[in-house]
Coordinates of C-alpha atoms (C1' of nucleotides) in Angstrom, one line a residue:
Chain A
M925 CA 97.0 121.5 88.6
P926 CA 97.0 124.4 90.1
E927 CA 98.5 124.6 93.3
L928 CA 99.4 127.0 94.2
P929 CA 102.4 128.1 92.3
E930 CA 99.4 127.4 89.3
V931 CA 96.6 129.5 90.2
E932 CA 99.8 132.6 90.6
T933 CA 100.5 132.1 87.3
V934 CA 96.7 131.1 86.9
R935 CA 96.2 135.1 88.0
R936 CA 98.8 136.7 86.4
G937 CA 98.0 135.5 82.9
L938 CA 94.2 137.0 84.0
A939 CA 94.9 139.9 85.2
P940 CA 96.5 141.6 82.1
V941 CA 92.7 140.4 80.5
M942 CA 90.1 140.8 84.3
E943 CA 91.8 143.9 85.9
G944 CA 90.8 146.9 86.0
R945 CA 88.1 145.7 82.5
R946 CA 84.8 145.4 82.4
I947 CA 83.1 142.2 81.8
L948 CA 80.5 142.5 78.8
G949 CA 79.2 139.6 79.3
A950 CA 79.1 136.3 81.6
R951 CA 76.8 132.8 81.2
N952 CA 77.8 129.4 83.7
N953 CA 76.9 126.3 81.1
R954 CA 75.5 124.2 83.5
P955 CA 73.6 124.3 86.8
D956 CA 77.0 123.3 88.8
L957 CA 79.9 122.5 89.5
R958 CA 80.9 120.5 92.8
F959 CA 78.7 123.1 93.7
P960 CA 75.3 125.7 92.6
F961 CA 77.1 128.0 90.5
P962 CA 75.7 131.5 92.2
E963 CA 72.1 132.4 91.4
K964 CA 71.7 134.7 88.6
F965 CA 75.7 134.1 88.1
A966 CA 75.3 136.4 84.6
E967 CA 73.3 139.2 85.7
R968 CA 75.1 139.9 88.7
L969 CA 78.8 139.5 87.1
T970 CA 77.4 141.8 83.3
G971 CA 78.4 145.1 83.3
T972 CA 80.8 145.4 86.3
V973 CA 84.4 146.2 86.6
I974 CA 87.2 143.6 88.2
D975 CA 88.2 146.1 90.5
H976 CA 91.6 143.7 91.9
L977 CA 92.4 139.5 90.9
E978 CA 93.4 138.1 94.0
R979 CA 95.5 134.6 95.3
R980 CA 94.3 133.2 99.1
A981 CA 95.8 129.8 99.3
K982 CA 94.7 128.5 96.0
Y983 CA 91.5 130.5 95.3
L984 CA 91.5 133.0 92.8
L985 CA 89.2 136.2 94.4
A986 CA 87.7 138.8 91.7
H987 CA 87.7 141.9 94.0
L988 CA 83.8 143.6 91.3
S989 CA 83.1 147.2 91.1
S990 CA 79.6 146.4 92.5
G991 CA 80.0 145.5 96.0
E992 CA 81.1 141.7 95.9
T993 CA 83.2 138.7 95.1
L994 CA 84.1 135.5 92.5
L995 CA 86.0 133.8 94.4
M996 CA 86.9 131.0 92.1
H997 CA 88.9 127.7 93.1
L998 CA 90.0 125.2 90.3
G999 CA 89.8 121.9 91.8
M1000 CA 91.9 119.2 90.6
S1001 CA 90.8 119.9 86.6
G1002 CA 89.8 123.6 86.6
R1003 CA 91.8 125.9 83.9
F1004 CA 91.2 129.2 82.7
T1005 CA 92.3 129.9 78.8
I1006 CA 91.4 133.0 77.1
E1007 CA 89.7 133.7 73.1
A1008 CA 91.9 136.8 72.3
P1009 CA 90.6 138.6 69.5
N1010 CA 93.6 140.3 68.5
E1011 CA 97.6 140.4 68.7
A1012 CA 97.2 142.3 71.2
A1013 CA 95.4 140.5 73.6
R1014 CA 97.3 137.3 72.4
D1015 CA 100.3 138.9 73.8
M1016 CA 98.3 139.3 77.4
A1017 CA 96.9 135.5 77.4
A1018 CA 101.3 134.6 77.2
F1019 CA 100.9 133.5 80.4
V1020 CA 97.7 131.4 80.5
Y1021 CA 98.0 128.0 81.0
A1022 CA 97.3 125.0 78.7
P1023 CA 94.1 126.1 75.7
G1024 CA 92.5 123.6 73.9
G1025 CA 90.1 121.8 76.6
N1026 CA 87.8 119.4 75.3
P1027 CA 84.5 122.2 74.5
K1028 CA 82.1 120.6 76.7
H1029 CA 84.3 121.2 79.6
D1030 CA 83.6 124.8 79.0
H1031 CA 81.7 125.7 81.9
A1032 CA 82.0 129.2 82.7
V1033 CA 82.6 132.1 80.4
F1034 CA 83.4 136.0 80.5
D1035 CA 84.1 138.7 78.6
M1036 CA 85.4 141.0 78.7
E1037 CA 86.4 144.5 77.6
G1038 CA 89.2 144.3 75.9
G1039 CA 88.5 141.7 74.0
A1040 CA 89.0 138.9 75.5
R1041 CA 87.1 135.7 75.7
V1042 CA 87.8 134.0 79.6
I1043 CA 86.7 130.4 79.9
F1044 CA 86.6 128.8 82.9
N1045 CA 87.0 124.5 82.0
D1046 CA 86.6 122.5 84.2
P1047 CA 86.0 118.6 82.9
R1048 CA 86.3 116.7 86.6
R1049 CA 83.9 119.8 88.3
F1050 CA 85.8 119.6 91.0
G1051 CA 86.2 123.8 90.6
F1052 CA 83.6 126.3 92.2
M1053 CA 82.6 129.1 91.8
A1054 CA 80.7 131.5 94.6
L1055 CA 80.3 134.6 94.7
F1056 CA 78.9 137.4 98.1
A1057 CA 79.5 140.6 99.4
T1058 CA 83.5 142.1 99.8
N1059 CA 82.6 143.0 102.7
A1060 CA 82.1 139.9 103.6
M1061 CA 84.0 137.8 102.8
A1062 CA 85.7 137.2 106.8
D1063 CA 81.8 135.1 106.9
Q1064 CA 83.1 132.8 104.0
S1065 CA 83.3 129.4 105.1
F1066 CA 85.6 128.8 102.1
L1067 CA 88.6 131.7 103.6
S1068 CA 87.5 131.8 107.0
G1069 CA 89.6 128.5 108.4
L1070 CA 92.9 129.2 106.0
G1071 CA 95.9 129.3 107.7
P1072 CA 98.9 131.7 106.2
E1073 CA 100.7 132.5 103.1
P1074 CA 103.2 130.3 102.7
L1075 CA 105.0 133.3 101.2
G1076 CA 104.1 135.5 103.6
N1077 CA 105.5 137.0 106.8
E1078 CA 102.6 135.3 109.1
F1079 CA 104.0 132.1 108.3
S1080 CA 107.1 130.8 110.3
P1081 CA 108.9 127.9 112.0
A1082 CA 107.2 128.8 115.5
H1083 CA 103.4 129.8 113.3
L1084 CA 104.3 126.4 112.2
D1085 CA 105.4 124.9 115.9
A1086 CA 102.5 126.3 117.4
A1087 CA 100.5 124.5 114.5
L1088 CA 101.5 121.3 114.8
A1089 CA 102.2 120.4 118.5
G1090 CA 100.2 117.2 119.2
K1091 CA 99.5 116.6 115.8
K1092 CA 99.9 112.7 116.1
S1093 CA 99.1 112.7 111.6
P1094 CA 101.8 112.4 109.9
I1095 CA 103.7 115.3 108.8
K1096 CA 103.3 114.7 104.8
M1097 CA 99.0 115.0 105.8
A1098 CA 99.8 118.5 108.0
L1099 CA 101.5 120.1 105.4
L1100 CA 98.2 119.4 103.5
D1101 CA 96.3 120.0 106.1
Q1102 CA 95.4 124.2 104.6
R1103 CA 94.2 125.2 107.7
I1104 CA 97.8 124.9 108.9
V1105 CA 99.1 126.6 105.8
A1106 CA 97.4 127.0 103.3
G1107 CA 98.3 126.6 99.2
L1108 CA 100.7 122.7 100.0
G1109 CA 99.3 120.2 98.3
N1110 CA 101.3 117.1 96.9
I1111 CA 103.8 117.9 94.4
Y1112 CA 105.0 121.1 96.7
V1113 CA 104.4 118.8 100.1
C1114 CA 106.5 116.0 98.6
E1115 CA 109.6 118.3 97.0
A1116 CA 109.7 120.6 100.3
L1117 CA 109.6 117.8 102.9
W1118 CA 112.6 115.9 100.8
R1119 CA 114.2 119.3 100.6
A1120 CA 113.8 119.4 103.5
G1121 CA 115.4 115.9 104.4
I1122 CA 112.2 115.5 106.1
S1123 CA 110.5 111.6 105.9
P1124 CA 106.5 112.5 104.9
R1125 CA 105.7 109.3 107.7
R1126 CA 107.5 111.7 110.6
M1127 CA 104.6 112.7 112.9
A1128 CA 104.1 116.1 112.0
S1129 CA 104.5 116.7 116.8
S1130 CA 108.5 115.6 115.9
I1131 CA 109.0 118.7 113.0
P1132 CA 109.4 121.2 115.9
G1133 CA 112.5 122.7 116.5
K1134 CA 114.8 122.2 114.1
R1135 CA 112.9 120.4 111.5
S1136 CA 110.2 123.4 110.9
A1137 CA 113.6 125.6 111.1
R1138 CA 114.4 124.0 108.0
L1139 CA 111.4 123.1 106.7
V1140 CA 110.3 126.6 106.2
P1141 CA 112.6 128.4 103.8
H1142 CA 112.5 124.9 101.8
I1143 CA 108.6 125.3 101.6
R1144 CA 109.1 129.6 100.5
D1145 CA 111.9 127.8 98.0
V1146 CA 109.3 125.6 96.1
L1147 CA 106.8 127.1 95.5
S1148 CA 108.8 131.3 94.8
E1149 CA 110.5 128.6 92.0
A1150 CA 107.5 126.8 91.2
I1151 CA 106.1 130.1 90.3
E1152 CA 109.3 131.2 88.2
A1153 CA 109.0 128.1 86.4
G1154 CA 105.5 129.4 85.6
G1155 CA 103.9 126.8 87.5
T1156 CA 103.9 122.5 86.9
T1157 CA 101.8 121.1 84.0
L1158 CA 101.1 117.7 83.6
R1159 CA 99.3 115.9 81.1
D1160 CA 98.2 119.3 79.9
F1161 CA 99.5 119.9 76.4
A1162 CA 99.4 123.1 74.3
A1163 CA 101.2 125.2 71.3
T1164 CA 104.8 125.3 72.8
D1165 CA 104.4 128.8 73.5
G1166 CA 106.0 129.3 76.6
A1167 CA 102.4 129.1 77.9
L1168 CA 103.0 126.1 79.9
G1169 CA 105.2 125.6 83.2
Y1170 CA 107.8 124.1 83.5
F1171 CA 108.2 123.2 87.2
Q1172 CA 108.0 119.8 85.9
H1173 CA 111.1 119.5 84.6
S1174 CA 112.4 120.6 88.7
F1175 CA 110.6 117.6 90.8
A1176 CA 113.3 116.1 92.8
V1177 CA 111.0 113.3 93.4
Y1178 CA 107.1 113.8 92.6
G1179 CA 105.9 111.2 89.9
R1180 CA 110.0 109.9 90.2
E1181 CA 109.1 106.2 91.4
N1182 CA 112.3 104.2 91.0
E1183 CA 114.3 106.8 89.7
I1184 CA 118.4 107.9 90.8
C1185 CA 117.5 110.0 94.1
R1186 CA 119.1 113.9 92.6
A1187 CA 120.9 113.8 95.7
D1188 CA 122.8 110.9 95.4
A1189 CA 122.5 108.2 92.5
S1190 CA 124.1 105.9 95.4
H1191 CA 120.7 106.3 97.7
G1192 CA 117.7 103.8 96.4
P1193 CA 115.3 105.0 94.4
V1194 CA 112.3 107.7 94.9
Q1195 CA 109.7 105.2 96.8
R1196 CA 106.0 106.0 96.2
I1197 CA 104.0 104.9 99.0
V1198 CA 99.8 105.6 99.3
Q1199 CA 99.0 108.1 102.5
S1200 CA 95.3 108.7 103.3
G1201 CA 95.1 107.3 99.3
R1202 CA 97.2 110.2 98.0
S1203 CA 100.7 108.8 96.7
T1204 CA 103.8 109.8 98.5
F1205 CA 107.0 110.7 96.6
F1206 CA 110.6 110.8 98.6
C1207 CA 113.6 109.3 99.2
P1208 CA 114.4 107.1 101.8
S1209 CA 118.0 108.1 102.4
C1210 CA 117.4 111.9 101.9
Q1211 CA 114.6 112.2 104.1
R1212 CA 114.3 110.7 108.0
Chain B
dC1403 C1' 88.0 117.5 119.8
dT1404 C1' 91.4 114.3 115.4
dT1405 C1' 92.1 111.7 112.4
dG1406 C1' 91.2 108.6 108.5
dG1407 C1' 88.3 107.0 104.5
dG1408 C1' 84.5 107.3 101.2
dT1409 C1' 83.5 111.2 97.7
dC1410 C1' 81.7 113.7 94.3
dC1411 C1' 83.2 113.4 88.2
dT1412 C1' 86.2 112.8 84.2
dG1413 C1' 90.3 111.2 81.2
dT1414 C1' 94.2 109.3 79.9
dG1415 C1' 97.5 105.5 80.6
dC1416 C1' 98.6 100.9 80.9
dG1417 C1' 98.5 95.4 81.7
dC1418 C1' 96.2 91.5 79.8
Chain C
dT1365 C1' 92.5 97.0 68.8
dG1366 C1' 89.3 96.8 73.0
dC1367 C1' 88.5 96.4 78.1
dG1368 C1' 89.1 97.1 82.9
dC1369 C1' 91.6 98.8 86.2
dA1370 C1' 94.2 102.3 88.3
dC1371 C1' 95.3 106.2 88.9
dA1372 C1' 94.9 112.3 89.6
dG1373 C1' 97.3 118.4 90.6
dG1374 C1' 91.3 119.3 96.2
dA1375 C1' 88.3 119.0 99.6
dC1376 C1' 84.1 118.7 102.1
dC1377 C1' 81.4 115.9 105.1
dC1378 C1' 80.7 112.0 107.8
dA1379 C1' 81.6 107.8 110.7
dA1380 C1' 85.2 105.9 114.7

DNA sequence: CTTGGGTCCTGTGCGC
DNA sequence: TGCGCACAGGACCCAA
């Protein structure tokens, strides 16, 4: 699920039941996800207060009163669900993703002060968690190499120009590189390139200048709109209580192979190609 | 140094 | 209905 807008949607959903609240109990139900769970996971989390729940790129960062920070990544299939014991907690949970994953993939559980139970479910186990001293956050390899937040001030055409200079890889791959800009994934790269009228195959070094001036605002827009829509939900179905994101209905190209271009029905259909083993969708007429 | 491919893992949907 | 294969929102690791 998770690119920046989905992770941000999850953060907003979790914040009301986690932020400012004590973790009354925590446990992991298996020793590892993509990486082993942190040593003494339960002991280090139980009893501490989540002072602040932050998002950086596709990471969630829970800053704890213990002086540690819990870093969480959803991988490809990770999701959080909230089990709420009462009406008030259910209301707070209204934003959260896709309840009802197979319980055998419930890998971590947090029982929160206030009564909510937060469950991390991840069938593919590409997700992971890490726990480290907050004041050593800058040393974390997960975070230290990340490029700027695409919705922050640091992400500008000038930044993109510098980051893409001399890059021989296709712009599609460069935008997926979290060191260049942090938070884009396969969907939003495809959508942003379509909006900007740039071919995903174009060499990254040909973007600086007018094209990056066009691309930057489109990246911001598509991400902002997706956050506004509650992110994208694919293949995940749940009670239609408004909890699921609906940005997928706004896709211009992603998953639309052979369908007509939304910009101009007279264009050839949307094409799917494979770049570095991943699907790219684009309109060859719009995108040059 | 950059770049591309393989890899981790389970689930789903499709064609036969 | 069953079976096998392709594919899935990420990103690390390593060879070239």
